[in-house]
Coordinates of C-alpha atoms in Angstrom, one line a residue:
M8 CA 95.2 66.0 130.9
L9 CA 98.2 66.8 133.0
Q10 CA 100.6 69.3 131.5
K11 CA 104.3 69.0 131.7
E12 CA 104.4 71.4 134.6
Q13 CA 101.9 69.3 136.5
W14 CA 103.9 66.1 135.9
M15 CA 107.0 67.9 137.2
Q16 CA 105.0 69.1 140.3
V17 CA 104.0 65.4 141.1
H18 CA 107.7 64.4 141.2
V19 CA 108.7 67.5 143.2
L20 CA 106.0 67.0 145.8
K21 CA 106.9 63.4 146.2
A22 CA 110.6 64.3 146.7
Q23 CA 109.5 66.7 149.4
G24 CA 108.0 63.7 151.3
L25 CA 104.3 64.3 150.6
S26 CA 101.9 61.3 150.5
L27 CA 100.1 60.2 147.4
R28 CA 96.8 61.4 149.0
E29 CA 98.2 64.9 149.7
I30 CA 99.7 65.2 146.3
A31 CA 96.4 64.3 144.7
R32 CA 94.6 66.8 146.9
R33 CA 96.9 69.7 146.1
L34 CA 96.9 69.1 142.4
G35 CA 93.3 68.1 142.1
V36 CA 93.9 64.7 140.5
S37 CA 93.2 61.1 141.4
R38 CA 95.7 59.0 143.3
N39 CA 95.9 56.6 140.4
T40 CA 97.0 59.5 138.2
V41 CA 99.7 60.4 140.7
T42 CA 100.9 56.8 140.9
R43 CA 101.1 56.5 137.1
Y44 CA 103.1 59.8 136.7
L45 CA 105.5 58.8 139.5
A46 CA 106.2 55.6 137.6
S47 CA 107.1 57.5 134.5
Q48 CA 110.5 59.2 134.2
D49 CA 109.3 61.2 131.2
V50 CA 106.2 63.2 130.4
P51 CA 103.6 60.7 129.3
R52 CA 102.4 61.0 125.7
Y53 CA 98.8 60.5 124.9
K54 CA 97.8 58.9 121.7
Q55 CA 95.8 61.0 119.4
R56 CA 92.2 59.9 119.2
E57 CA 91.0 58.6 115.9
P58 CA 88.5 61.0 114.3
R59 CA 84.9 60.0 114.9
P60 CA 82.7 59.5 111.9
S61 CA 80.5 62.5 111.1
K62 CA 77.2 62.7 109.3
L63 CA 78.9 65.3 107.0
D64 CA 81.7 63.0 105.8
Q65 CA 79.9 61.7 102.7
F66 CA 79.0 65.3 101.7
Q67 CA 82.4 66.9 102.1
A68 CA 83.4 66.5 98.5
Y69 CA 80.1 68.1 97.4
I70 CA 80.6 71.1 99.7
L71 CA 84.2 71.7 98.5
E72 CA 83.0 71.5 94.9
R73 CA 80.3 74.1 95.5
M74 CA 82.6 76.4 97.4
Q75 CA 85.1 76.2 94.5
A76 CA 82.4 77.0 92.0
A77 CA 81.3 80.0 94.0
W78 CA 84.8 81.5 94.5
P79 CA 85.7 84.3 94.8
E80 CA 82.2 84.8 96.2
T81 CA 81.2 82.9 99.4
I82 CA 78.2 80.6 99.3
A83 CA 76.0 80.9 102.4
A84 CA 76.0 77.8 104.7
P85 CA 72.1 77.9 105.1
A86 CA 71.9 77.7 101.3
L87 CA 74.2 74.7 101.3
L88 CA 72.2 73.1 104.1
R89 CA 69.1 73.2 101.9
E90 CA 70.9 71.5 99.1
L91 CA 72.4 68.9 101.4
R92 CA 69.0 68.1 102.9
A93 CA 67.7 67.2 99.5
L94 CA 70.7 64.8 99.2
G95 CA 69.9 63.1 102.5
Y96 CA 72.0 65.1 105.0
E97 CA 70.6 64.8 108.6
G98 CA 73.2 66.8 110.5
Q99 CA 73.3 70.3 111.9
L100 CA 74.1 73.7 110.2
R101 CA 77.0 74.3 112.6
S102 CA 78.8 71.3 111.2
I103 CA 78.6 72.7 107.7
Q104 CA 79.8 76.1 109.0
A105 CA 82.8 74.7 110.8
F106 CA 83.8 72.6 107.7
M107 CA 83.4 75.6 105.4
K108 CA 85.5 77.8 107.8
A109 CA 88.3 75.2 107.9
H110 CA 88.3 74.8 104.1
K111 CA 87.8 78.4 103.0
P112 CA 90.0 79.1 99.9
V113 CA 92.9 81.4 100.6
P114 CA 93.2 84.0 97.9
A115 CA 96.6 84.1 96.2
P116 CA 98.6 87.2 97.0
D117 CA 98.8 89.9 94.3
P118 CA 101.9 89.4 92.2
L119 CA 104.6 91.7 93.1
V120 CA 105.1 94.0 90.1
R121 CA 108.1 96.3 90.4
F122 CA 107.1 99.7 89.0
E123 CA 110.0 101.3 87.3
T124 CA 110.0 104.9 86.1
E125 CA 112.1 106.7 83.6
P126 CA 114.5 109.5 84.7
E127 CA 113.0 112.5 86.4
R128 CA 109.5 111.0 86.2
Q129 CA 108.7 110.3 89.8
M130 CA 109.8 110.8 93.4
Q131 CA 108.3 109.1 96.4
C132 CA 108.0 111.1 99.7
D133 CA 106.8 110.2 103.2
F134 CA 107.2 110.8 106.9
V135 CA 108.6 108.1 109.1
V136 CA 108.2 108.0 112.9
F137 CA 111.2 107.2 115.1
R138 CA 110.0 108.4 118.4
R139 CA 106.7 109.6 119.9
G140 CA 105.8 111.1 123.2
A141 CA 107.1 114.3 124.9
D142 CA 110.2 114.3 122.7
P143 CA 109.1 113.1 119.3
L144 CA 111.4 112.5 116.3
Y145 CA 110.3 112.1 112.7
A146 CA 112.0 112.2 109.4
F147 CA 110.7 113.4 106.0
T148 CA 112.2 111.2 103.4
A149 CA 112.4 111.1 99.6
T150 CA 113.5 108.6 97.0
L151 CA 113.9 109.2 93.2
G152 CA 112.2 106.4 91.3
F153 CA 114.8 105.9 88.7
S154 CA 118.2 106.4 90.4
R155 CA 117.0 105.6 93.9
W156 CA 118.8 108.7 95.2
R157 CA 117.7 109.2 98.8
W158 CA 117.3 112.2 101.1
A159 CA 116.1 112.7 104.6
R160 CA 115.5 115.6 107.0
F161 CA 114.6 115.1 110.7
A162 CA 111.8 117.1 112.4
T163 CA 109.8 117.1 115.6
N164 CA 106.4 117.1 113.9
E165 CA 104.5 116.3 110.7
K166 CA 102.7 119.6 110.4
A167 CA 102.0 121.2 107.1
E168 CA 104.6 124.0 107.6
T169 CA 107.2 121.3 108.3
L170 CA 106.2 119.4 105.2
I171 CA 106.6 122.5 103.1
A172 CA 110.0 123.5 104.6
C173 CA 111.3 120.0 104.0
H174 CA 110.3 120.3 100.4
H175 CA 112.2 123.5 100.0
A176 CA 115.3 121.9 101.5
L177 CA 114.9 118.7 99.4
F178 CA 114.7 120.6 96.1
E179 CA 117.6 122.9 97.1
T180 CA 119.7 119.8 97.8
L181 CA 118.7 118.0 94.6
G182 CA 119.0 121.1 92.5
G183 CA 115.9 120.3 90.5
V184 CA 112.3 119.1 90.6
P185 CA 110.8 115.8 89.3
C186 CA 107.6 115.7 87.2
E187 CA 105.5 114.1 89.9
I188 CA 105.7 113.1 93.6
L189 CA 103.9 110.2 95.1
Y190 CA 102.6 110.6 98.6
D191 CA 100.5 108.7 101.1
N192 CA 97.0 109.8 102.3
A193 CA 98.0 112.0 105.2
K194 CA 95.8 115.1 106.1
T195 CA 98.7 117.4 105.3
I196 CA 98.7 116.0 101.8
V197 CA 95.0 115.4 100.9
L198 CA 91.9 116.6 102.6
E199 CA 89.5 114.3 100.7
R200 CA 90.2 111.5 98.2
D201 CA 88.1 111.5 95.0
A202 CA 86.3 114.6 96.2
Y203 CA 85.5 115.7 92.7
G204 CA 85.4 112.3 91.0
K205 CA 87.6 109.3 90.6
G206 CA 91.2 110.4 91.0
E207 CA 90.2 114.1 91.5
H208 CA 91.3 114.8 95.0
R209 CA 90.9 117.8 97.3
W210 CA 94.5 118.6 98.1
H211 CA 95.8 120.4 101.2
P212 CA 96.1 124.1 100.1
G213 CA 99.7 124.3 101.3
L214 CA 100.7 121.3 99.2
L215 CA 98.7 122.5 96.2
D216 CA 100.4 125.9 96.3
L217 CA 103.8 124.2 96.7
A218 CA 103.2 122.0 93.7
K219 CA 102.1 124.9 91.6
R220 CA 105.1 127.0 92.5
Y221 CA 107.6 124.3 91.8
G222 CA 105.8 122.7 88.9
F223 CA 105.3 119.1 90.0
M224 CA 102.2 116.9 90.0
P225 CA 101.2 115.4 93.4
R226 CA 100.0 111.8 93.2
L227 CA 98.5 109.5 95.9
C228 CA 99.2 105.9 96.5
Q229 CA 96.3 103.5 97.1
P230 CA 94.9 103.5 100.6
Y231 CA 96.3 100.7 102.8
R232 CA 98.7 99.7 100.0
A233 CA 102.0 101.0 101.3
R234 CA 104.0 99.0 98.7
T235 CA 102.7 101.2 95.9
K236 CA 105.4 103.6 97.3
G237 CA 107.7 100.7 98.1
K238 CA 110.9 102.5 97.2
V239 CA 110.6 105.1 100.0
E240 CA 109.2 102.5 102.4
R241 CA 112.4 100.3 101.9
F242 CA 114.5 103.4 102.5
H243 CA 112.7 103.8 105.8
R244 CA 114.0 100.4 107.0
Y245 CA 117.4 101.2 105.7
L246 CA 117.5 104.6 107.4
R247 CA 116.3 103.1 110.7
G248 CA 118.7 100.1 110.8
N249 CA 121.8 101.8 109.3
F250 CA 121.6 105.3 110.6
Y251 CA 119.1 105.9 113.4
V252 CA 119.7 102.8 115.6
P253 CA 123.5 102.9 115.5
L254 CA 123.7 106.6 116.2
S255 CA 121.0 106.7 118.9
S256 CA 122.3 103.7 120.7
W257 CA 125.8 105.2 120.8
L258 CA 124.5 108.3 122.4
K259 CA 122.3 106.3 124.8
Q260 CA 125.4 104.6 126.1
S261 CA 126.7 108.1 127.1
G262 CA 123.4 109.0 128.8
M263 CA 122.1 111.1 125.9
V264 CA 119.1 111.0 123.6
L265 CA 119.4 111.7 119.9
D266 CA 117.7 115.0 119.1
V267 CA 116.7 116.6 115.8
D268 CA 119.7 118.9 115.5
T269 CA 122.2 116.2 116.0
A270 CA 120.3 113.9 113.6
N271 CA 120.3 116.5 110.9
A272 CA 123.9 117.3 111.4
E273 CA 124.8 113.7 110.8
V274 CA 122.3 112.5 108.3
G275 CA 123.6 114.7 105.5
K276 CA 127.1 113.1 105.7
W277 CA 125.6 109.6 106.0
L278 CA 123.4 110.2 102.9
R279 CA 126.4 111.5 100.9
D280 CA 129.0 109.0 101.9
V281 CA 127.0 105.9 102.6
A282 CA 123.3 105.7 101.5
N283 CA 123.8 107.2 98.0
Q284 CA 127.2 105.5 97.4
R285 CA 125.9 102.0 98.2
V286 CA 125.3 99.9 95.1
H287 CA 121.6 99.4 94.8
P288 CA 120.6 95.7 94.3
V289 CA 118.0 96.5 91.6
T290 CA 119.8 99.1 89.5
G291 CA 123.3 97.7 90.0
A292 CA 124.8 101.1 90.5
P293 CA 125.1 103.7 93.4
P294 CA 122.2 106.2 93.4
A295 CA 124.6 109.1 93.3
T296 CA 126.2 107.8 90.1
L297 CA 122.9 107.2 88.4
L298 CA 121.7 110.6 89.4
E299 CA 124.7 112.4 87.9
E300 CA 124.9 110.3 84.8
R301 CA 121.3 109.7 83.9
E302 CA 118.8 111.7 85.9
R303 CA 120.0 115.2 87.1
D304 CA 120.0 116.8 83.6
T305 CA 116.4 115.6 83.1
L306 CA 115.0 117.3 86.2
R307 CA 113.0 120.5 86.0
S308 CA 115.0 123.5 86.9
L309 CA 114.4 125.2 90.2
P310 CA 112.1 128.3 89.9
A311 CA 113.7 131.7 90.4
F312 CA 112.2 132.2 93.8
A313 CA 113.7 129.0 95.1
T314 CA 117.2 130.2 94.7
Q315 CA 116.5 133.1 97.1
L316 CA 115.0 130.9 99.9
W317 CA 117.0 130.5 103.0
V318 CA 115.9 127.0 104.2
T319 CA 116.1 126.4 107.9
T320 CA 116.0 123.0 109.6
P321 CA 112.3 122.2 110.4
V322 CA 112.6 121.3 114.0
G323 CA 109.1 122.2 114.9
R324 CA 110.1 124.9 117.3
P325 CA 110.9 127.9 115.0
S326 CA 110.9 130.4 117.8
A327 CA 113.7 128.8 119.8
P328 CA 117.3 128.8 118.9
S329 CA 118.5 125.4 117.7
A330 CA 121.2 125.2 120.3
I331 CA 118.8 125.0 123.2
S332 CA 117.4 121.7 122.0
L333 CA 120.7 120.1 122.7
Q334 CA 120.8 118.3 126.0
H335 CA 124.6 119.0 126.4
P336 CA 127.0 121.4 125.0
L337 CA 127.6 120.9 121.3
S338 CA 131.2 120.0 121.9
V339 CA 130.1 116.9 123.8
Y340 CA 128.1 115.7 120.8
Q341 CA 130.9 116.5 118.4
Q342 CA 133.4 114.5 120.5
L343 CA 131.1 111.5 120.7
L344 CA 130.3 111.6 117.0
T345 CA 134.0 111.8 116.2
E346 CA 134.5 108.6 118.2
V347 CA 131.7 107.0 116.2
H348 CA 133.3 107.7 112.9
A349 CA 136.8 106.9 114.1

């Protein structure tokens, strides 16, 4: 069958003065086909062929009934072939297999159940990747389950020491500690799921020590079920679209790349003035308001050692001064960012 492009080529070659024989030779079609397409001013439409009768037609209802009865298990096609042979089927196994594949029941998606928690009960934490390669950029993020209060700290890696430093900064900013924190299954979090039995995991020693010192219980979401920590996952999309993309694109127009120092210098103000002041569509209130009115007083107090920590920005290069990671003098960034906020 000639495609639209071939039909166009017939008309173009004819307009160039080629003979019917030459057009047919170049396109690999018959001269009658060339003549027919030249006579048509639009792409010819072929009528759909009527489906041919199949030896399987009279047994289709039986197959569907057997498939439905076996669901959610799958009945084997050879087993159905034996049953159909007894009923008089004379066709081939592959016909049954093709029919079963085309009519395989589609499981209904799991109902979306929004899991709400009481104040101070749970926080969800995760890393999100913004840039890989020679100049990577990540962010460690947190969302409180009740108030939806958000927090983020940018870094250049996802190492265990960065994870721990981010927790120190998170708890210092929040001024308290939730009862439990929900994580994904990264190696910096858990070394082996269910190592000692169902729900008894072998945690990363750094996280285990951190949880003990601050007094929170680490929890794991189900593998390959990111929506079990959907609150922080939704924050990732919001952080990317409303903070990272606008800021990085503005710097890109000036020939610069957003680095970790600049990102951290700006994200705190954005969290305070934008993300945590925006009315949340589920709670109907700004996260900062719910945190102050309903949740902050219920958080566990910071342990004594935490008030003595000096938390630095986890940029992944602790031996280098933060200023050298800037591609231009700091005044250049400050001027550009002032223009962004103007």
